[in-house]
PDB file of N, CA, C and O in Angstrom:
ATOM      1  N   UNK A  82      36.473 169.869 -58.634  1.00 71.00           N
ATOM      2  CA  UNK A  82      36.954 170.311 -59.845  1.00 71.00           C
ATOM      3  C   UNK A  82      36.394 169.591 -61.032  1.00 71.00           C
ATOM      4  O   UNK A  82      35.707 168.404 -60.813  1.00 71.00           O
ATOM      5  N   UNK A  83      36.030 170.355 -62.042  1.00 80.00           N
ATOM      6  CA  UNK A  83      35.227 169.949 -63.285  1.00 80.00           C
ATOM      7  C   UNK A  83      36.034 169.066 -63.870  1.00 80.00           C
ATOM      8  O   UNK A  83      37.264 169.093 -64.243  1.00 80.00           O
ATOM      9  N   UNK A  84      35.462 168.060 -64.609  1.00 92.00           N
ATOM     10  CA  UNK A  84      36.043 167.177 -65.493  1.00 92.00           C
ATOM     11  C   UNK A  84      36.110 167.804 -66.871  1.00 92.00           C
ATOM     12  O   UNK A  84      35.793 168.901 -67.166  1.00 92.00           O
ATOM     13  N   UNK A  85      37.109 167.103 -67.845  1.00 95.00           N
ATOM     14  CA  UNK A  85      37.400 167.697 -69.083  1.00 95.00           C
ATOM     15  C   UNK A  85      36.185 168.011 -69.846  1.00 95.00           C
ATOM     16  O   UNK A  85      35.946 169.111 -70.523  1.00 95.00           O
ATOM     17  N   UNK A  86      35.124 167.175 -69.755  1.00 95.00           N
ATOM     18  CA  UNK A  86      34.155 167.193 -70.612  1.00 95.00           C
ATOM     19  C   UNK A  86      33.306 168.488 -70.201  1.00 95.00           C
ATOM     20  O   UNK A  86      32.709 169.187 -71.013  1.00 95.00           O
ATOM     21  N   UNK A  87      33.110 168.646 -68.864  1.00 94.00           N
ATOM     22  CA  UNK A  87      32.410 169.858 -68.230  1.00 94.00           C
ATOM     23  C   UNK A  87      33.145 171.167 -68.752  1.00 94.00           C
ATOM     24  O   UNK A  87      32.512 172.238 -69.172  1.00 94.00           O
ATOM     25  N   UNK A  88      34.416 171.145 -68.597  1.00 91.00           N
ATOM     26  CA  UNK A  88      35.257 172.481 -69.184  1.00 91.00           C
ATOM     27  C   UNK A  88      34.976 172.815 -70.484  1.00 91.00           C
ATOM     28  O   UNK A  88      34.799 173.929 -70.863  1.00 91.00           O
ATOM     29  N   UNK A  89      35.068 171.731 -71.373  1.00 94.00           N
ATOM     30  CA  UNK A  89      34.829 171.992 -72.703  1.00 94.00           C
ATOM     31  C   UNK A  89      33.474 172.532 -73.003  1.00 94.00           C
ATOM     32  O   UNK A  89      33.293 173.421 -73.813  1.00 94.00           O
ATOM     33  N   UNK A  90      32.447 171.885 -72.404  1.00 95.00           N
ATOM     34  CA  UNK A  90      31.049 172.264 -72.550  1.00 95.00           C
ATOM     35  C   UNK A  90      30.960 173.765 -72.247  1.00 95.00           C
ATOM     36  O   UNK A  90      30.123 174.501 -72.870  1.00 95.00           O
ATOM     37  N   UNK A  91      31.661 174.152 -71.082  1.00 91.00           N
ATOM     38  CA  UNK A  91      31.487 175.455 -70.784  1.00 91.00           C
ATOM     39  C   UNK A  91      32.004 176.368 -71.599  1.00 91.00           C
ATOM     40  O   UNK A  91      31.551 177.527 -72.012  1.00 91.00           O
ATOM     41  N   UNK A  92      33.351 176.020 -72.152  1.00 94.00           N
ATOM     42  CA  UNK A  92      34.129 176.853 -73.216  1.00 94.00           C
ATOM     43  C   UNK A  92      33.038 177.015 -74.458  1.00 94.00           C
ATOM     44  O   UNK A  92      33.023 177.978 -74.933  1.00 94.00           O
ATOM     45  N   UNK A  93      32.534 175.889 -74.959  1.00 96.00           N
ATOM     46  CA  UNK A  93      31.688 175.926 -76.141  1.00 96.00           C
ATOM     47  C   UNK A  93      30.505 176.913 -75.894  1.00 96.00           C
ATOM     48  O   UNK A  93      30.286 177.634 -76.852  1.00 96.00           O
ATOM     49  N   UNK A  94      29.875 176.775 -74.775  1.00 96.00           N
ATOM     50  CA  UNK A  94      28.800 177.572 -74.505  1.00 96.00           C
ATOM     51  C   UNK A  94      29.336 179.144 -74.399  1.00 96.00           C
ATOM     52  O   UNK A  94      28.358 179.899 -75.156  1.00 96.00           O
ATOM     53  N   UNK A  95      30.570 179.456 -74.035  1.00 96.00           N
ATOM     54  CA  UNK A  95      31.021 180.754 -74.251  1.00 96.00           C
ATOM     55  C   UNK A  95      31.244 181.170 -75.391  1.00 96.00           C
ATOM     56  O   UNK A  95      30.853 182.317 -76.004  1.00 96.00           O
ATOM     57  N   UNK A  96      31.796 180.321 -76.459  1.00 97.00           N
ATOM     58  CA  UNK A  96      31.978 180.607 -77.747  1.00 97.00           C
ATOM     59  C   UNK A  96      30.638 180.820 -78.549  1.00 97.00           C
ATOM     60  O   UNK A  96      30.872 181.882 -79.314  1.00 97.00           O
ATOM     61  N   UNK A  97      29.727 180.169 -78.231  1.00 97.00           N
ATOM     62  CA  UNK A  97      28.276 180.337 -79.015  1.00 97.00           C
ATOM     63  C   UNK A  97      27.943 181.717 -78.431  1.00 97.00           C
ATOM     64  O   UNK A  97      27.511 182.450 -79.356  1.00 97.00           O
ATOM     65  N   UNK A  98      28.120 182.141 -77.313  1.00 97.00           N
ATOM     66  CA  UNK A  98      27.615 183.344 -76.917  1.00 97.00           C
ATOM     67  C   UNK A  98      28.548 184.589 -77.588  1.00 97.00           C
ATOM     68  O   UNK A  98      27.931 185.740 -77.979  1.00 97.00           O
ATOM     69  N   UNK A  99      29.855 184.366 -77.699  1.00 97.00           N
ATOM     70  CA  UNK A  99      30.575 185.075 -78.274  1.00 97.00           C
ATOM     71  C   UNK A  99      30.285 185.281 -79.958  1.00 97.00           C
ATOM     72  O   UNK A  99      30.291 186.467 -80.278  1.00 97.00           O
ATOM     73  N   UNK A 100      30.008 184.345 -80.301  1.00 97.00           N
ATOM     74  CA  UNK A 100      29.513 184.409 -81.806  1.00 97.00           C
ATOM     75  C   UNK A 100      28.267 185.162 -81.821  1.00 97.00           C
ATOM     76  O   UNK A 100      28.094 186.064 -83.017  1.00 97.00           O
ATOM     77  N   UNK A 101      27.250 185.018 -80.920  1.00 97.00           N
ATOM     78  CA  UNK A 101      26.032 185.899 -81.130  1.00 97.00           C
ATOM     79  C   UNK A 101      26.505 187.270 -80.837  1.00 97.00           C
ATOM     80  O   UNK A 101      25.613 188.040 -81.574  1.00 97.00           O
ATOM     81  N   UNK A 102      27.186 187.580 -79.948  1.00 97.00           N
ATOM     82  CA  UNK A 102      27.527 189.103 -79.715  1.00 97.00           C
ATOM     83  C   UNK A 102      28.177 189.620 -81.047  1.00 97.00           C
ATOM     84  O   UNK A 102      27.791 190.809 -81.444  1.00 97.00           O
ATOM     85  N   UNK A 103      29.081 188.803 -81.707  1.00 97.00           N
ATOM     86  CA  UNK A 103      29.728 189.411 -82.945  1.00 97.00           C
ATOM     87  C   UNK A 103      28.623 189.651 -84.056  1.00 97.00           C
ATOM     88  O   UNK A 103      28.726 190.616 -84.687  1.00 97.00           O
ATOM     89  N   UNK A 104      27.726 188.601 -84.045  1.00 97.00           N
ATOM     90  CA  UNK A 104      26.573 188.634 -85.325  1.00 97.00           C
ATOM     91  C   UNK A 104      25.769 189.786 -84.972  1.00 97.00           C
ATOM     92  O   UNK A 104      25.152 190.274 -85.859  1.00 97.00           O
ATOM     93  N   UNK A 105      25.478 190.198 -83.887  1.00 97.00           N
ATOM     94  CA  UNK A 105      24.663 191.239 -83.368  1.00 97.00           C
ATOM     95  C   UNK A 105      25.444 192.555 -83.536  1.00 97.00           C
ATOM     96  O   UNK A 105      24.714 193.748 -83.250  1.00 97.00           O
ATOM     97  N   UNK A 106      26.604 192.721 -83.919  1.00 97.00           N
ATOM     98  CA  UNK A 106      27.251 193.886 -84.082  1.00 97.00           C
ATOM     99  C   UNK A 106      27.601 194.708 -82.858  1.00 97.00           C
ATOM    100  O   UNK A 106      27.661 195.814 -83.027  1.00 97.00           O
ATOM    101  N   UNK A 107      27.923 193.951 -81.757  1.00 98.00           N
ATOM    102  CA  UNK A 107      28.214 194.612 -80.589  1.00 98.00           C
ATOM    103  C   UNK A 107      29.643 194.617 -80.170  1.00 98.00           C
ATOM    104  O   UNK A 107      29.962 195.150 -79.210  1.00 98.00           O
ATOM    105  N   UNK A 108      30.463 194.375 -81.234  1.00 98.00           N
ATOM    106  CA  UNK A 108      32.016 194.347 -80.993  1.00 98.00           C
ATOM    107  C   UNK A 108      32.471 195.408 -81.968  1.00 98.00           C
ATOM    108  O   UNK A 108      32.209 195.432 -83.156  1.00 98.00           O
ATOM    109  N   UNK A 109      33.296 196.451 -81.441  1.00 96.00           N
ATOM    110  CA  UNK A 109      33.861 197.606 -82.061  1.00 96.00           C
ATOM    111  C   UNK A 109      35.285 197.655 -81.700  1.00 96.00           C
ATOM    112  O   UNK A 109      35.492 197.846 -80.585  1.00 96.00           O
ATOM    113  N   UNK A 110      36.305 198.160 -82.780  1.00 95.00           N
ATOM    114  CA  UNK A 110      37.631 198.150 -82.807  1.00 95.00           C
ATOM    115  C   UNK A 110      37.763 199.511 -82.472  1.00 95.00           C
ATOM    116  O   UNK A 110      37.000 200.589 -82.933  1.00 95.00           O
ATOM    117  N   UNK A 111      38.750 199.918 -81.273  1.00 97.00           N
ATOM    118  CA  UNK A 111      39.017 201.164 -81.051  1.00 97.00           C
ATOM    119  C   UNK A 111      39.875 201.805 -81.971  1.00 97.00           C
ATOM    120  O   UNK A 111      40.966 201.224 -82.310  1.00 97.00           O
ATOM    121  N   UNK A 112      39.615 202.882 -82.611  1.00 96.00           N
ATOM    122  CA  UNK A 112      40.349 203.597 -83.608  1.00 96.00           C
ATOM    123  C   UNK A 112      41.737 203.959 -83.209  1.00 96.00           C
ATOM    124  O   UNK A 112      41.869 204.475 -82.171  1.00 96.00           O
ATOM    125  N   UNK A 113      42.742 203.561 -83.968  1.00 96.00           N
ATOM    126  CA  UNK A 113      43.991 203.875 -83.613  1.00 96.00           C
ATOM    127  C   UNK A 113      44.820 202.913 -82.605  1.00 96.00           C
ATOM    128  O   UNK A 113      45.883 202.785 -82.291  1.00 96.00           O
ATOM    129  N   UNK A 114      43.914 201.986 -81.954  1.00 96.00           N
ATOM    130  CA  UNK A 114      44.297 200.756 -81.117  1.00 96.00           C
ATOM    131  C   UNK A 114      43.844 199.429 -81.867  1.00 96.00           C
ATOM    132  O   UNK A 114      43.114 198.914 -81.251  1.00 96.00           O
ATOM    133  N   UNK A 115      44.915 198.939 -82.669  1.00 90.00           N
ATOM    134  CA  UNK A 115      44.311 197.622 -83.460  1.00 90.00           C
ATOM    135  C   UNK A 115      44.154 196.624 -82.537  1.00 90.00           C
ATOM    136  O   UNK A 115      43.634 195.657 -83.033  1.00 90.00           O
ATOM    137  N   UNK A 116      44.581 196.416 -81.336  1.00 96.00           N
ATOM    138  CA  UNK A 116      44.266 195.248 -80.207  1.00 96.00           C
ATOM    139  C   UNK A 116      43.196 195.638 -79.379  1.00 96.00           C
ATOM    140  O   UNK A 116      42.896 194.773 -78.457  1.00 96.00           O
ATOM    141  N   UNK A 117      42.681 196.857 -79.403  1.00 98.00           N
ATOM    142  CA  UNK A 117      41.619 197.036 -78.405  1.00 98.00           C
ATOM    143  C   UNK A 117      40.209 197.255 -78.965  1.00 98.00           C
ATOM    144  O   UNK A 117      40.045 197.810 -79.867  1.00 98.00           O
ATOM    145  N   UNK A 118      39.282 196.650 -78.280  1.00 98.00           N
ATOM    146  CA  UNK A 118      37.890 196.691 -78.688  1.00 98.00           C
ATOM    147  C   UNK A 118      36.947 197.098 -77.615  1.00 98.00           C
ATOM    148  O   UNK A 118      37.223 196.847 -76.330  1.00 98.00           O
ATOM    149  N   UNK A 119      35.778 197.734 -78.021  1.00 98.00           N
ATOM    150  CA  UNK A 119      34.608 197.740 -77.056  1.00 98.00           C
ATOM    151  C   UNK A 119      33.694 196.789 -77.367  1.00 98.00           C
ATOM    152  O   UNK A 119      33.170 196.682 -78.600  1.00 98.00           O
ATOM    153  N   UNK A 120      33.110 196.245 -76.258  1.00 98.00           N
ATOM    154  CA  UNK A 120      32.156 195.256 -76.652  1.00 98.00           C
ATOM    155  C   UNK A 120      30.971 195.645 -75.599  1.00 98.00           C
ATOM    156  O   UNK A 120      31.086 195.693 -74.443  1.00 98.00           O
ATOM    157  N   UNK A 121      29.646 195.704 -76.411  1.00 95.00           N
ATOM    158  CA  UNK A 121      28.546 196.255 -75.702  1.00 95.00           C
ATOM    159  C   UNK A 121      27.804 195.033 -75.286  1.00 95.00           C
ATOM    160  O   UNK A 121      27.605 194.017 -75.756  1.00 95.00           O
ATOM    161  N   UNK A 122      27.610 194.895 -73.953  1.00 83.00           N
ATOM    162  CA  UNK A 122      26.930 193.891 -73.115  1.00 83.00           C
ATOM    163  C   UNK A 122      25.821 194.564 -72.178  1.00 83.00           C
ATOM    164  O   UNK A 122      25.427 195.452 -72.574  1.00 83.00           O
ATOM    165  N   UNK A 123      25.781 193.942 -71.065  1.00 85.00           N
ATOM    166  CA  UNK A 123      25.090 194.667 -70.158  1.00 85.00           C
ATOM    167  C   UNK A 123      25.655 196.058 -69.805  1.00 85.00           C
ATOM    168  O   UNK A 123      24.912 196.926 -69.342  1.00 85.00           O
ATOM    169  N   UNK A 124      26.746 196.195 -69.918  1.00 95.00           N
ATOM    170  CA  UNK A 124      27.581 197.364 -69.891  1.00 95.00           C
ATOM    171  C   UNK A 124      28.594 197.420 -71.230  1.00 95.00           C
ATOM    172  O   UNK A 124      28.693 196.568 -71.964  1.00 95.00           O
ATOM    173  N   UNK A 125      29.406 198.465 -71.280  1.00 97.00           N
ATOM    174  CA  UNK A 125      30.364 198.428 -72.231  1.00 97.00           C
ATOM    175  C   UNK A 125      31.618 197.947 -71.546  1.00 97.00           C
ATOM    176  O   UNK A 125      32.067 198.397 -70.687  1.00 97.00           O
ATOM    177  N   UNK A 126      32.356 196.922 -72.420  1.00 98.00           N
ATOM    178  CA  UNK A 126      33.598 196.460 -71.698  1.00 98.00           C
ATOM    179  C   UNK A 126      34.703 196.427 -72.723  1.00 98.00           C
ATOM    180  O   UNK A 126      34.537 196.420 -73.913  1.00 98.00           O
ATOM    181  N   UNK A 127      35.789 197.044 -72.077  1.00 98.00           N
ATOM    182  CA  UNK A 127      36.922 197.207 -72.922  1.00 98.00           C
ATOM    183  C   UNK A 127      37.997 195.874 -73.103  1.00 98.00           C
ATOM    184  O   UNK A 127      38.127 195.296 -71.978  1.00 98.00           O
ATOM    185  N   UNK A 128      38.163 195.474 -74.261  1.00 98.00           N
ATOM    186  CA  UNK A 128      38.781 194.253 -74.287  1.00 98.00           C
ATOM    187  C   UNK A 128      40.324 194.585 -75.130  1.00 98.00           C
ATOM    188  O   UNK A 128      40.306 195.318 -75.872  1.00 98.00           O
ATOM    189  N   UNK A 129      41.281 194.362 -74.297  1.00 98.00           N
ATOM    190  CA  UNK A 129      42.710 194.385 -74.967  1.00 98.00           C
ATOM    191  C   UNK A 129      43.275 193.168 -75.143  1.00 98.00           C
ATOM    192  O   UNK A 129      43.549 192.274 -74.427  1.00 98.00           O
ATOM    193  N   UNK A 130      43.475 192.639 -76.563  1.00 97.00           N
ATOM    194  CA  UNK A 130      43.920 191.547 -77.012  1.00 97.00           C
ATOM    195  C   UNK A 130      45.427 191.264 -76.644  1.00 97.00           C
ATOM    196  O   UNK A 130      45.822 190.243 -76.434  1.00 97.00           O
ATOM    197  N   UNK A 131      46.232 192.257 -76.677  1.00 96.00           N
ATOM    198  CA  UNK A 131      47.484 192.352 -76.415  1.00 96.00           C
ATOM    199  C   UNK A 131      47.864 192.006 -74.999  1.00 96.00           C
ATOM    200  O   UNK A 131      48.696 191.086 -74.963  1.00 96.00           O
ATOM    201  N   UNK A 132      46.908 192.349 -74.122  1.00 96.00           N
ATOM    202  CA  UNK A 132      47.112 192.088 -72.851  1.00 96.00           C
ATOM    203  C   UNK A 132      46.190 191.020 -72.423  1.00 96.00           C
ATOM    204  O   UNK A 132      46.345 190.506 -71.300  1.00 96.00           O
ATOM    205  N   UNK A 133      45.427 190.532 -73.325  1.00 96.00           N
ATOM    206  CA  UNK A 133      44.483 189.475 -73.066  1.00 96.00           C
ATOM    207  C   UNK A 133      43.575 189.537 -71.722  1.00 96.00           C
ATOM    208  O   UNK A 133      43.393 188.761 -70.880  1.00 96.00           O
ATOM    209  N   UNK A 134      43.007 190.974 -71.722  1.00 97.00           N
ATOM    210  CA  UNK A 134      42.118 191.489 -70.644  1.00 97.00           C
ATOM    211  C   UNK A 134      40.934 191.893 -71.134  1.00 97.00           C
ATOM    212  O   UNK A 134      40.618 192.236 -72.229  1.00 97.00           O
ATOM    213  N   UNK A 135      39.837 192.063 -70.252  1.00 98.00           N
ATOM    214  CA  UNK A 135      38.550 192.613 -70.267  1.00 98.00           C
ATOM    215  C   UNK A 135      38.064 193.095 -69.008  1.00 98.00           C
ATOM    216  O   UNK A 135      38.527 192.756 -68.013  1.00 98.00           O
ATOM    217  N   UNK A 136      37.280 194.207 -69.221  1.00 98.00           N
ATOM    218  CA  UNK A 136      36.936 194.797 -67.858  1.00 98.00           C
ATOM    219  C   UNK A 136      35.839 194.176 -67.318  1.00 98.00           C
ATOM    220  O   UNK A 136      35.355 194.621 -66.197  1.00 98.00           O
ATOM    221  N   UNK A 137      35.075 193.174 -67.776  1.00 97.00           N
ATOM    222  CA  UNK A 137      33.877 192.526 -67.270  1.00 97.00           C
ATOM    223  C   UNK A 137      34.179 191.745 -66.071  1.00 97.00           C
ATOM    224  O   UNK A 137      35.504 191.184 -65.643  1.00 97.00           O
ATOM    225  N   UNK A 138      33.173 191.538 -65.087  1.00 95.00           N
ATOM    226  CA  UNK A 138      33.709 190.702 -64.058  1.00 95.00           C
ATOM    227  C   UNK A 138      33.990 189.292 -64.235  1.00 95.00           C
ATOM    228  O   UNK A 138      34.507 188.794 -63.515  1.00 95.00           O
ATOM    229  N   UNK A 139      33.436 188.743 -65.253  1.00 94.00           N
ATOM    230  CA  UNK A 139      33.610 187.275 -65.437  1.00 94.00           C
ATOM    231  C   UNK A 139      35.117 187.215 -65.754  1.00 94.00           C
ATOM    232  O   UNK A 139      35.696 186.136 -65.259  1.00 94.00           O
ATOM    233  N   UNK A 140      35.833 187.994 -66.564  1.00 96.00           N
ATOM    234  CA  UNK A 140      37.253 187.988 -66.770  1.00 96.00           C
ATOM    235  C   UNK A 140      37.988 188.296 -65.457  1.00 96.00           C
ATOM    236  O   UNK A 140      39.144 187.587 -65.260  1.00 96.00           O
ATOM    237  N   UNK A 141      37.365 188.954 -64.564  1.00 97.00           N
ATOM    238  CA  UNK A 141      38.081 189.423 -63.389  1.00 97.00           C
ATOM    239  C   UNK A 141      38.225 188.264 -62.380  1.00 97.00           C
ATOM    240  O   UNK A 141      39.007 188.248 -61.636  1.00 97.00           O
ATOM    241  N   UNK A 142      37.301 187.247 -62.501  1.00 96.00           N
ATOM    242  CA  UNK A 142      37.370 186.041 -61.767  1.00 96.00           C
ATOM    243  C   UNK A 142      38.265 185.036 -62.409  1.00 96.00           C
ATOM    244  O   UNK A 142      38.315 183.936 -61.912  1.00 96.00           O
ATOM    245  N   UNK A 143      38.872 185.404 -63.590  1.00 94.00           N
ATOM    246  CA  UNK A 143      39.853 184.457 -64.150  1.00 94.00           C
ATOM    247  C   UNK A 143      39.422 183.674 -65.171  1.00 94.00           C
ATOM    248  O   UNK A 143      40.121 182.680 -65.870  1.00 94.00           O
ATOM    249  N   UNK A 144      38.163 183.831 -65.786  1.00 91.00           N
ATOM    250  CA  UNK A 144      37.746 183.046 -66.811  1.00 91.00           C
ATOM    251  C   UNK A 144      37.884 183.840 -68.129  1.00 91.00           C
ATOM    252  O   UNK A 144      38.276 185.069 -68.267  1.00 91.00           O
ATOM    253  N   UNK A 145      38.177 183.095 -69.205  1.00 92.00           N
ATOM    254  CA  UNK A 145      38.236 183.582 -70.525  1.00 92.00           C
ATOM    255  C   UNK A 145      36.758 183.867 -70.916  1.00 92.00           C
ATOM    256  O   UNK A 145      35.811 183.087 -71.297  1.00 92.00           O
ATOM    257  N   UNK A 146      36.395 185.195 -70.940  1.00 95.00           N
ATOM    258  CA  UNK A 146      35.064 185.652 -71.017  1.00 95.00           C
ATOM    259  C   UNK A 146      34.504 185.741 -72.659  1.00 95.00           C
ATOM    260  O   UNK A 146      35.446 185.828 -73.562  1.00 95.00           O
ATOM    261  N   UNK A 147      33.563 185.886 -72.799  1.00 97.00           N
ATOM    262  CA  UNK A 147      32.680 185.889 -74.117  1.00 97.00           C
ATOM    263  C   UNK A 147      33.149 187.225 -74.851  1.00 97.00           C
ATOM    264  O   UNK A 147      32.983 187.115 -75.960  1.00 97.00           O
ATOM    265  N   UNK A 148      33.389 188.368 -74.120  1.00 97.00           N
ATOM    266  CA  UNK A 148      33.696 189.542 -74.756  1.00 97.00           C
ATOM    267  C   UNK A 148      35.022 189.461 -75.315  1.00 97.00           C
ATOM    268  O   UNK A 148      35.316 189.838 -76.478  1.00 97.00           O
ATOM    269  N   UNK A 149      36.194 188.619 -74.803  1.00 97.00           N
ATOM    270  CA  UNK A 149      37.392 188.549 -75.315  1.00 97.00           C
ATOM    271  C   UNK A 149      37.328 187.673 -76.402  1.00 97.00           C
ATOM    272  O   UNK A 149      38.092 187.811 -77.475  1.00 97.00           O
ATOM    273  N   UNK A 150      36.444 186.646 -76.286  1.00 97.00           N
ATOM    274  CA  UNK A 150      36.338 185.669 -77.411  1.00 97.00           C
ATOM    275  C   UNK A 150      35.761 186.315 -78.754  1.00 97.00           C
ATOM    276  O   UNK A 150      36.038 185.999 -79.813  1.00 97.00           O
ATOM    277  N   UNK A 151      34.674 187.106 -78.405  1.00 98.00           N
ATOM    278  CA  UNK A 151      34.176 187.743 -79.468  1.00 98.00           C
ATOM    279  C   UNK A 151      35.121 188.875 -80.312  1.00 98.00           C
ATOM    280  O   UNK A 151      35.062 188.978 -81.333  1.00 98.00           O
ATOM    281  N   UNK A 152      36.052 189.614 -79.574  1.00 98.00           N
ATOM    282  CA  UNK A 152      36.903 190.363 -80.067  1.00 98.00           C
ATOM    283  C   UNK A 152      38.018 189.454 -80.971  1.00 98.00           C
ATOM    284  O   UNK A 152      38.277 189.926 -82.052  1.00 98.00           O
ATOM    285  N   UNK A 153      38.343 188.229 -80.408  1.00 97.00           N
ATOM    286  CA  UNK A 153      39.241 187.499 -81.196  1.00 97.00           C
ATOM    287  C   UNK A 153      38.561 186.937 -82.438  1.00 97.00           C
ATOM    288  O   UNK A 153      39.306 187.047 -83.531  1.00 97.00           O
ATOM    289  N   UNK A 154      37.403 186.795 -82.477  1.00 97.00           N
ATOM    290  CA  UNK A 154      36.553 186.328 -83.653  1.00 97.00           C
ATOM    291  C   UNK A 154      36.503 187.430 -84.613  1.00 97.00           C
ATOM    292  O   UNK A 154      36.567 187.185 -85.894  1.00 97.00           O
ATOM    293  N   UNK A 155      36.274 188.707 -84.169  1.00 97.00           N
ATOM    294  CA  UNK A 155      36.279 189.664 -85.157  1.00 97.00           C
ATOM    295  C   UNK A 155      37.455 189.979 -85.906  1.00 97.00           C
ATOM    296  O   UNK A 155      37.819 190.237 -87.093  1.00 97.00           O
ATOM    297  N   UNK A 156      38.538 190.072 -84.844  1.00 95.00           N
ATOM    298  CA  UNK A 156      39.955 190.297 -85.400  1.00 95.00           C
ATOM    299  C   UNK A 156      40.260 189.211 -86.490  1.00 95.00           C
ATOM    300  O   UNK A 156      40.919 189.497 -87.564  1.00 95.00           O
ATOM    301  N   UNK A 157      39.926 187.755 -86.133  1.00 95.00           N
ATOM    302  CA  UNK A 157      40.174 186.794 -87.089  1.00 95.00           C
ATOM    303  C   UNK A 157      39.395 187.108 -88.461  1.00 95.00           C
ATOM    304  O   UNK A 157      40.037 186.898 -89.366  1.00 95.00           O
ATOM    305  N   UNK A 158      38.270 187.410 -88.200  1.00 94.00           N
ATOM    306  CA  UNK A 158      37.334 187.721 -89.446  1.00 94.00           C
ATOM    307  C   UNK A 158      37.968 188.804 -90.479  1.00 94.00           C
ATOM    308  O   UNK A 158      38.009 188.904 -91.509  1.00 94.00           O
ATOM    309  N   UNK A 159      38.580 189.801 -89.729  1.00 92.00           N
ATOM    310  CA  UNK A 159      39.093 191.096 -90.335  1.00 92.00           C
ATOM    311  C   UNK A 159      40.392 190.802 -91.008  1.00 92.00           C
ATOM    312  O   UNK A 159      40.659 191.043 -92.294  1.00 92.00           O
ATOM    313  N   UNK A 160      41.182 189.716 -90.405  1.00 91.00           N
ATOM    314  CA  UNK A 160      42.431 189.226 -91.107  1.00 91.00           C
ATOM    315  C   UNK A 160      42.129 188.338 -92.358  1.00 91.00           C
ATOM    316  O   UNK A 160      42.725 188.632 -93.267  1.00 91.00           O
ATOM    317  N   UNK A 161      41.030 187.578 -92.101  1.00 91.00           N
ATOM    318  CA  UNK A 161      40.674 186.720 -93.321  1.00 91.00           C
ATOM    319  C   UNK A 161      40.201 187.536 -94.501  1.00 91.00           C
ATOM    320  O   UNK A 161      40.388 187.259 -95.451  1.00 91.00           O
ATOM    321  N   UNK A 162      39.485 188.596 -94.317  1.00 88.00           N
ATOM    322  CA  UNK A 162      38.988 189.669 -95.195  1.00 88.00           C
ATOM    323  C   UNK A 162      40.202 190.245 -95.797  1.00 88.00           C
ATOM    324  O   UNK A 162      40.016 190.367 -97.147  1.00 88.00           O
ATOM    325  N   UNK A 163      41.277 190.617 -95.230  1.00 86.00           N
ATOM    326  CA  UNK A 163      42.167 191.182 -95.946  1.00 86.00           C
ATOM    327  C   UNK A 163      42.932 190.166 -96.743  1.00 86.00           C
ATOM    328  O   UNK A 163      43.330 190.536 -97.897  1.00 86.00           O
ATOM    329  N   UNK A 164      43.160 188.873 -96.291  1.00 84.00           N
ATOM    330  CA  UNK A 164      43.612 188.082 -97.077  1.00 84.00           C
ATOM    331  C   UNK A 164      42.783 187.790 -98.461  1.00 84.00           C
ATOM    332  O   UNK A 164      43.656 187.616 -99.512  1.00 84.00           O
ATOM    333  N   UNK A 165      41.721 187.651 -98.191  1.00 85.00           N
ATOM    334  CA  UNK A 165      40.770 187.538 -99.492  1.00 85.00           C
ATOM    335  C   UNK A 165      40.905 188.690-100.563  1.00 85.00           C
ATOM    336  O   UNK A 165      40.827 188.363-101.585  1.00 85.00           O
ATOM    337  N   UNK A 166      41.087 189.790 -99.855  1.00 84.00           N
ATOM    338  CA  UNK A 166      41.145 191.044-100.721  1.00 84.00           C
ATOM    339  C   UNK A 166      42.404 190.941-101.581  1.00 84.00           C
ATOM    340  O   UNK A 166      42.598 191.510-102.734  1.00 84.00           O
ATOM    341  N   UNK A 167      43.571 190.570-100.982  1.00 83.00           N
ATOM    342  CA  UNK A 167      44.825 190.577-101.600  1.00 83.00           C
ATOM    343  C   UNK A 167      44.814 189.445-102.455  1.00 83.00           C
ATOM    344  O   UNK A 167      45.430 189.657-103.608  1.00 83.00           O
ATOM    345  N   UNK A 168      44.185 188.419-102.581  1.00 70.00           N
ATOM    346  CA  UNK A 168      44.198 187.294-103.451  1.00 70.00           C
ATOM    347  C   UNK A 168      43.322 187.371-104.809  1.00 70.00           C
ATOM    348  O   UNK A 168      42.603 188.256-104.936  1.00 70.00           O
TER     349      UNK A 168
END
C-alpha cells in the first residue's frame, strides 16, 4: 500500500495533467447537459460530474482520472467567471 506522500504526489501529478488538458482547450461542455463534458485525450472521453464518472480506462480502475479533474477545473472557472460578471 502506498504511503500518504506517494498518494499525494500521484494526485498532484494527475492535477497537473488535468490543468494542461484544460489549457490546451481539450475540455468541452455538452450543450444542454450542464454536468456533462467531452474531453479529448487519446480518445474522446465522456465525463459526467453529477455521477462522478468518466469513460476512460483509468477511471474504470477506480482512479480519479485527469479527465474528471479537468472537467471540474473548467466548471469551476466558468462559475468564477459568472461571479465576476455579476460583481
